[in-house]
mmCIF file of C-alpha atoms in Angstrom:
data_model
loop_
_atom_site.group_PDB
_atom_site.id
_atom_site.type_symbol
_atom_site.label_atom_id
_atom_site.label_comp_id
_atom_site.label_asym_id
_atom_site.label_seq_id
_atom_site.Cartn_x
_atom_site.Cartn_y
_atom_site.Cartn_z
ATOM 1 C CA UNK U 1 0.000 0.000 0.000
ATOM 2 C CA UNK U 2 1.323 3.382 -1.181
ATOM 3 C CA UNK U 3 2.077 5.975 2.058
ATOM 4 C CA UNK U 4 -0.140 8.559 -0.177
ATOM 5 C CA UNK U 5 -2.871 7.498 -3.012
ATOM 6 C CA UNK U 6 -4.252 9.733 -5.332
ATOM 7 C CA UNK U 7 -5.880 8.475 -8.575
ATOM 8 C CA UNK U 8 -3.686 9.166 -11.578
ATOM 9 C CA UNK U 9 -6.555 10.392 -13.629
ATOM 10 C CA UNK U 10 -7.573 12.123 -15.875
ATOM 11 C CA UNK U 11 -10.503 13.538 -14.273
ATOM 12 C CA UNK U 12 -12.031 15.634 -16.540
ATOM 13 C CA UNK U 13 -15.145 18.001 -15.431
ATOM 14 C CA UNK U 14 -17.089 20.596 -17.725
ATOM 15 C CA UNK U 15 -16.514 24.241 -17.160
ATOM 16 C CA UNK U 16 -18.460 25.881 -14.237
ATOM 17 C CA UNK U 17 -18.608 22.272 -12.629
ATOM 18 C CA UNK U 18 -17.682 20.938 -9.013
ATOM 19 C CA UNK U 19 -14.353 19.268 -9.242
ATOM 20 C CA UNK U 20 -13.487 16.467 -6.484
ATOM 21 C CA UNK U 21 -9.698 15.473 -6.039
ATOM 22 C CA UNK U 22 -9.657 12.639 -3.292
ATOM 23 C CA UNK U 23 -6.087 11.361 -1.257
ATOM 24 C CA UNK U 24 -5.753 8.419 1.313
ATOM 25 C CA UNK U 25 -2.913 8.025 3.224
ATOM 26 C CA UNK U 26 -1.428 5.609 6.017
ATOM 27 C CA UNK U 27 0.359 7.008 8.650
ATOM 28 C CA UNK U 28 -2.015 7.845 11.551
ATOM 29 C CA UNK U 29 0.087 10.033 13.383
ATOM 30 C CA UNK U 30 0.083 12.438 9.904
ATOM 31 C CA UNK U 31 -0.626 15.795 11.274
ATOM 32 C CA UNK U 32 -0.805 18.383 8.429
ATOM 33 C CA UNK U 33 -2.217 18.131 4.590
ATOM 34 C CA UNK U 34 -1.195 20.420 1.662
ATOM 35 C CA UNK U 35 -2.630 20.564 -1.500
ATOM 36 C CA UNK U 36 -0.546 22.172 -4.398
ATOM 37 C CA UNK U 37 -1.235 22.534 -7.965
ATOM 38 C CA UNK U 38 1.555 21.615 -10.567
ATOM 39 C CA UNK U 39 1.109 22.685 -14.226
ATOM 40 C CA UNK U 40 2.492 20.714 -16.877
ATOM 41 C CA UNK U 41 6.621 21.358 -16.711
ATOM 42 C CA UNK U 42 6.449 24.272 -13.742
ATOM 43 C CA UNK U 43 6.973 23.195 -9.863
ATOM 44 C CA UNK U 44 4.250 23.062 -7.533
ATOM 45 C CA UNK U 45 2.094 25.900 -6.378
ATOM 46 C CA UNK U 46 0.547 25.463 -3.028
ATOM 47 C CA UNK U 47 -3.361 25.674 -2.807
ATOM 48 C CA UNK U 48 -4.297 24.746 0.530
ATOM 49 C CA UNK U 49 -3.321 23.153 3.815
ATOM 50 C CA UNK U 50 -5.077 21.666 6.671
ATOM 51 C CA UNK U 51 -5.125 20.452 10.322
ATOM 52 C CA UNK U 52 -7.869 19.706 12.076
ATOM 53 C CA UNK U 53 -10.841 17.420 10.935
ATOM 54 C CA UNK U 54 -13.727 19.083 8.933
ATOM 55 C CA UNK U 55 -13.609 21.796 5.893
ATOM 56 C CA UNK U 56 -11.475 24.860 5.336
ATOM 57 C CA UNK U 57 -12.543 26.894 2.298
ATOM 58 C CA UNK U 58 -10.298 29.618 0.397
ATOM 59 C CA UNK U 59 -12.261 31.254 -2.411
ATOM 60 C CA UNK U 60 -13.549 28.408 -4.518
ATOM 61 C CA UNK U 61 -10.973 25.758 -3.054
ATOM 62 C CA UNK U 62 -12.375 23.766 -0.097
ATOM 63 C CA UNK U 63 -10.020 21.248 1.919
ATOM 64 C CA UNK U 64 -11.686 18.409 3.603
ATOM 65 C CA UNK U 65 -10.473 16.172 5.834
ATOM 66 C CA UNK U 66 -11.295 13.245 7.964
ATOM 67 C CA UNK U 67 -8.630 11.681 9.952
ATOM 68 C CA UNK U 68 -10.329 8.829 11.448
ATOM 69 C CA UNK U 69 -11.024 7.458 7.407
ATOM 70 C CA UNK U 70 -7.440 8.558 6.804
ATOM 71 C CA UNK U 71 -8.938 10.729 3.477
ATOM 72 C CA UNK U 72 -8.590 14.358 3.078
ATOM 73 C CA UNK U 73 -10.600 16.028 -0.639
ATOM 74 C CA UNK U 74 -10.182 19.089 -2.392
ATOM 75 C CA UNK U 75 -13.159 20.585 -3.927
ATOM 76 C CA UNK U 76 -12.787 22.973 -6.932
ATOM 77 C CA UNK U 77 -16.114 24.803 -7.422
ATOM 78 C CA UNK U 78 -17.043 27.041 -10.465
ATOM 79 C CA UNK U 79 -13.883 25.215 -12.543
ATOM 80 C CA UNK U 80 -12.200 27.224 -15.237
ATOM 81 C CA UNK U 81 -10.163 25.797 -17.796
ATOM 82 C CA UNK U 82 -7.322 27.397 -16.241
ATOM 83 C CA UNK U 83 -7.874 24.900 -13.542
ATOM 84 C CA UNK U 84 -6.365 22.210 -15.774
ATOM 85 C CA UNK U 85 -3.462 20.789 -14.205
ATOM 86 C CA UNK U 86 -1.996 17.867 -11.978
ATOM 87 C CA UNK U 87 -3.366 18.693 -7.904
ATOM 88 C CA UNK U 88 -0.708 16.803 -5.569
ATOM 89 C CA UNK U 89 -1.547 15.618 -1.910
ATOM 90 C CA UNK U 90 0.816 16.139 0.194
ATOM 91 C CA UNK U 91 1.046 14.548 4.061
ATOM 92 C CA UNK U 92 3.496 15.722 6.855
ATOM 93 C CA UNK U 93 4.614 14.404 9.951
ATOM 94 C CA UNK U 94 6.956 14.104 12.561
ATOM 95 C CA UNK U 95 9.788 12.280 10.024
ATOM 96 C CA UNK U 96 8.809 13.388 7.063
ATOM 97 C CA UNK U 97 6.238 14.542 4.492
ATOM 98 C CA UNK U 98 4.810 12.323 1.568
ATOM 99 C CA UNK U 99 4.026 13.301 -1.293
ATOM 100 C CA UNK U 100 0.912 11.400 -3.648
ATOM 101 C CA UNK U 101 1.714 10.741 -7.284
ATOM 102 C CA UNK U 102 -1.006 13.157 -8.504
ATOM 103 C CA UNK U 103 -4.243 13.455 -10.538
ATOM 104 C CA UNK U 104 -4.453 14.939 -13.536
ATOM 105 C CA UNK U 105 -7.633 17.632 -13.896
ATOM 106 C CA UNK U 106 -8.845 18.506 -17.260
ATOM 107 C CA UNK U 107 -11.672 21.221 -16.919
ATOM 108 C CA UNK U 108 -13.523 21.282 -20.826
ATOM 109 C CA UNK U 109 -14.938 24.941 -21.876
ATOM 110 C CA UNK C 1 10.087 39.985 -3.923
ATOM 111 C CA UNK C 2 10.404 37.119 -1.497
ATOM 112 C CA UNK C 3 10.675 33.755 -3.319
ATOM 113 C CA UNK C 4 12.915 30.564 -4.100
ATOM 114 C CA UNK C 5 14.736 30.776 -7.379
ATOM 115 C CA UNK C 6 16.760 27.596 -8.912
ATOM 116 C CA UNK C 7 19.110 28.202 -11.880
ATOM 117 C CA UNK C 8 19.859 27.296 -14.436
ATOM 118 C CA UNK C 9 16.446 26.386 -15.576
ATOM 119 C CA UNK C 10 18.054 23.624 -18.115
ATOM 120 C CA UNK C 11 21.246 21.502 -17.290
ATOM 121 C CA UNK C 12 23.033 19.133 -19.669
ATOM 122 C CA UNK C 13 25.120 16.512 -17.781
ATOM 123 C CA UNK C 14 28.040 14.789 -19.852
ATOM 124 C CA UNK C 15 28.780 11.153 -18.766
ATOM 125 C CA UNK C 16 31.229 11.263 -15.692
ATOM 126 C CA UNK C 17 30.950 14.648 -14.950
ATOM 127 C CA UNK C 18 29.873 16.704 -11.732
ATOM 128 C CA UNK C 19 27.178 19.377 -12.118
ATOM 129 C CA UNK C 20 25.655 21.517 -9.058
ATOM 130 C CA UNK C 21 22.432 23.144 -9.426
ATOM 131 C CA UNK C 22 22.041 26.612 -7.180
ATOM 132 C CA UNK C 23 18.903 27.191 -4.677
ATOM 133 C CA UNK C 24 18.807 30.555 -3.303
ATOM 134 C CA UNK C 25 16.234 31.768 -1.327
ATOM 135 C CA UNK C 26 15.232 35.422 0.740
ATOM 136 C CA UNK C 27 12.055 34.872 3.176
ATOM 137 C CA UNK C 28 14.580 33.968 5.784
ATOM 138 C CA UNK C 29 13.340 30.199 5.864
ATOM 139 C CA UNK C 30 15.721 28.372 8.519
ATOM 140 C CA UNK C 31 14.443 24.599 6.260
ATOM 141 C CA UNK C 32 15.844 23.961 2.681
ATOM 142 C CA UNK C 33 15.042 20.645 0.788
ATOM 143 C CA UNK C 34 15.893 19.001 -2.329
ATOM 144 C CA UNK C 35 13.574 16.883 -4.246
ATOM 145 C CA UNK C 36 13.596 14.941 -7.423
ATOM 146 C CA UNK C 37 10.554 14.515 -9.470
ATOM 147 C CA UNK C 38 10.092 11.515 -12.158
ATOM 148 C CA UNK C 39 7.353 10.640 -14.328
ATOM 149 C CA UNK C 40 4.949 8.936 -12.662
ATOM 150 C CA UNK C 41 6.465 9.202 -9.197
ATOM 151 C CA UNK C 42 5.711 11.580 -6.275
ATOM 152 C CA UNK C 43 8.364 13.619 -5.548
ATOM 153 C CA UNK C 44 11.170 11.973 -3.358
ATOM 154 C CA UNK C 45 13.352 13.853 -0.543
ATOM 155 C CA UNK C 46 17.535 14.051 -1.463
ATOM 156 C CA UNK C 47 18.294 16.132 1.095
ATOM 157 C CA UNK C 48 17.597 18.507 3.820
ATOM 158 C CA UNK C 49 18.949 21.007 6.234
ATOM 159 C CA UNK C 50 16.885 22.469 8.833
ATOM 160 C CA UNK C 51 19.909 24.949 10.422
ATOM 161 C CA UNK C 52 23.048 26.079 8.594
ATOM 162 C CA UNK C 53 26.064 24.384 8.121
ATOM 163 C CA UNK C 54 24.162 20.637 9.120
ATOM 164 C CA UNK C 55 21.830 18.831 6.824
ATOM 165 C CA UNK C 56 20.665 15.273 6.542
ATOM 166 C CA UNK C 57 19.833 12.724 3.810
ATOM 167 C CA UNK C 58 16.335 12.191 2.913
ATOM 168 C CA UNK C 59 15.295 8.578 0.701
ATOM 169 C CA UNK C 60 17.597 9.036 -2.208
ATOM 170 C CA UNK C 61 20.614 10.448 -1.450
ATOM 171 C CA UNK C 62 23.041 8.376 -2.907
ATOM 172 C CA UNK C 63 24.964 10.314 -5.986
ATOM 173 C CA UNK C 64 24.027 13.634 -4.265
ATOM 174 C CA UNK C 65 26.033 15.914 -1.819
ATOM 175 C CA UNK C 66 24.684 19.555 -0.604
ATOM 176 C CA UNK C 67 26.187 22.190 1.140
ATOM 177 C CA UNK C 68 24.799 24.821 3.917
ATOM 178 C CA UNK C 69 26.861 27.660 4.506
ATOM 179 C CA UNK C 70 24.475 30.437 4.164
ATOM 180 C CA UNK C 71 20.431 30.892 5.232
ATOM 181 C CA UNK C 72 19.867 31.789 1.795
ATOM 182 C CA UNK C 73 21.624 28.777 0.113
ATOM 183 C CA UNK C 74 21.050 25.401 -0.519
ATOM 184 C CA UNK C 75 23.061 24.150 -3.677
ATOM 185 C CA UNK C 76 22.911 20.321 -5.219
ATOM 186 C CA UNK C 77 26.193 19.086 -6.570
ATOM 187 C CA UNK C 78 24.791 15.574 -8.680
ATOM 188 C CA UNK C 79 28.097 13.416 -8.994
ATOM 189 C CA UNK C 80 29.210 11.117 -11.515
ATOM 190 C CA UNK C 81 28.070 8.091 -9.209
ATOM 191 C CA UNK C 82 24.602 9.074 -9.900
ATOM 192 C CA UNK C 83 23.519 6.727 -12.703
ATOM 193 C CA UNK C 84 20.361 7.885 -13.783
ATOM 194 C CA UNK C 85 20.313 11.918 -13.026
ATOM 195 C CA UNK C 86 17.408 12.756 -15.732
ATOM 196 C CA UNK C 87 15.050 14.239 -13.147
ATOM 197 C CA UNK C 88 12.849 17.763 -12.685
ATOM 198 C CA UNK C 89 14.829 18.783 -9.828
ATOM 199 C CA UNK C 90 12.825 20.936 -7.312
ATOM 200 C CA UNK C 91 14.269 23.472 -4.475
ATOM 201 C CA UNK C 92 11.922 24.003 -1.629
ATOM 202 C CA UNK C 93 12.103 25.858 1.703
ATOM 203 C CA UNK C 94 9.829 26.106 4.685
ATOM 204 C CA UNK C 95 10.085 28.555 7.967
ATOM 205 C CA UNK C 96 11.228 25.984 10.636
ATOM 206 C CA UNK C 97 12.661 22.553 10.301
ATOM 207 C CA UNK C 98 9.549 20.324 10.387
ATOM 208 C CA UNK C 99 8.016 18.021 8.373
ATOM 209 C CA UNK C 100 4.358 19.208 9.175
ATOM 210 C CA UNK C 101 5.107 23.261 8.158
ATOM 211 C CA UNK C 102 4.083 24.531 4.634
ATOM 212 C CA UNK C 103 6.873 23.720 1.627
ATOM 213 C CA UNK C 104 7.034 26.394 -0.803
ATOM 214 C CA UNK C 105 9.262 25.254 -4.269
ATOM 215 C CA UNK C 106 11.004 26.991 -6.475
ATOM 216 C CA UNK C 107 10.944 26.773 -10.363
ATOM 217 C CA UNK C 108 12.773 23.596 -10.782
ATOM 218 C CA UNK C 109 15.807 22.505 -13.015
ATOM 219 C CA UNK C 110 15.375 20.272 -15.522
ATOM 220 C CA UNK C 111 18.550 17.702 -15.794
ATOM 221 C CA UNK C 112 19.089 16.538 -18.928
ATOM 222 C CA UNK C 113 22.394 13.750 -19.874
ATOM 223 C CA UNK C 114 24.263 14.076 -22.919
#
């Protein structure tokens, strides 16, 4: 089992939709959750991060995140094709942070 | 501007040779790291250095060695004993030294062998 899953994708949502980017992860004893956004050959761009259990929302970015099911979600409302991109999950610790492969969003106009 | 630049952006590696890739970095962040991205792969941890003039190897730090002599600098020498260099190498920094504190990256350097 992979420290950090993330489906590879693509998901691909119409324009104005609800996007939903979902990451498991392992370690219990994680204690902090980033989301970033990478576009295709630039580094990653963080989004989001979260704590505590429940939802944080940041314009039309929402964190979610439920440690007892090990899952923490990103919702993208309102998409825009300048949403396209790969959204990484990323999980921190005490030794270390993880990183998840990815998942590829493709927003269509 | 406060930010993380990496240069060059492109690097061409001939066989058997040593090539360092610079990390600078001014919003006074006492963490550096070094990360190596692949196709398909999350990123993975090279190295890291939470304090200047210490630092510690992350998963893949074999055919790496880094440097901390300055806050602001953080540079990647990849040696010839690293057989398959062809990475998106990534620079990031964060305020304190742990693992659960925000990571904020640079532009990258792409490593390319001739």
């Amino acid at each position: 089992q992979k420290e950090v899953e993330q489906n590879s994708g693509p998901l691909s949502v119409p324009e104005g939709a609800i996007a939903s980017l979902n990451c498991t992860y392992s370690d219990r004893g994680s204690q902090s959750f980033f989301w970033y956004r990478q576009y295709s050959g630039k580094s990653p761009e963080l989004i989001m991060f979260i704590y505590s259990n429940g939802d944080k929302e940041d314009g039309r970015f929402t964190a979610q995140l439920n440690k007892a099911s090990q899952y923490v979600s990103l919702l993208i409302r309102d998409s825009q094709p300048s949403d396209s991109a790969t959204y990484l999950c990323a999980v921190g610790g005490y030794q270390k942070v993880t990183f998840g492969t990815g998942t590829k969003l493709q927003v269509i106009p | 501007d406060g930010g993380i630049t990496q240069s060059p952006k492109y690097l061409f590696r001939k066989e058997g040779q040593n090539v360092t890739l610079s990390c600078e970095q001014n919003l006074n962040h006492d963490a550096m790291y070094w990360y190596r991205q692949d196709p398909g792969q999350g990123l993975r941890l090279i190295y890291y250095s939470q304090i200047v003039n210490d630092f510690q190897k992350g998963d893949i730090a074999e055919g790496y060695s880094v440097s901390r002599e300055k806050k602001e600098s953080f540079p990647l020498t990849v040696t010839s004993a690293q057989k398959n260099p062809t990475a998106f190498y990534l620079c990031a920094s964060s305020i304190g030294g742990h693992f659960q504190e925000t990571q904020y990256f640079g532009p990258g350097t792409r490593l390319l062998v001739l």
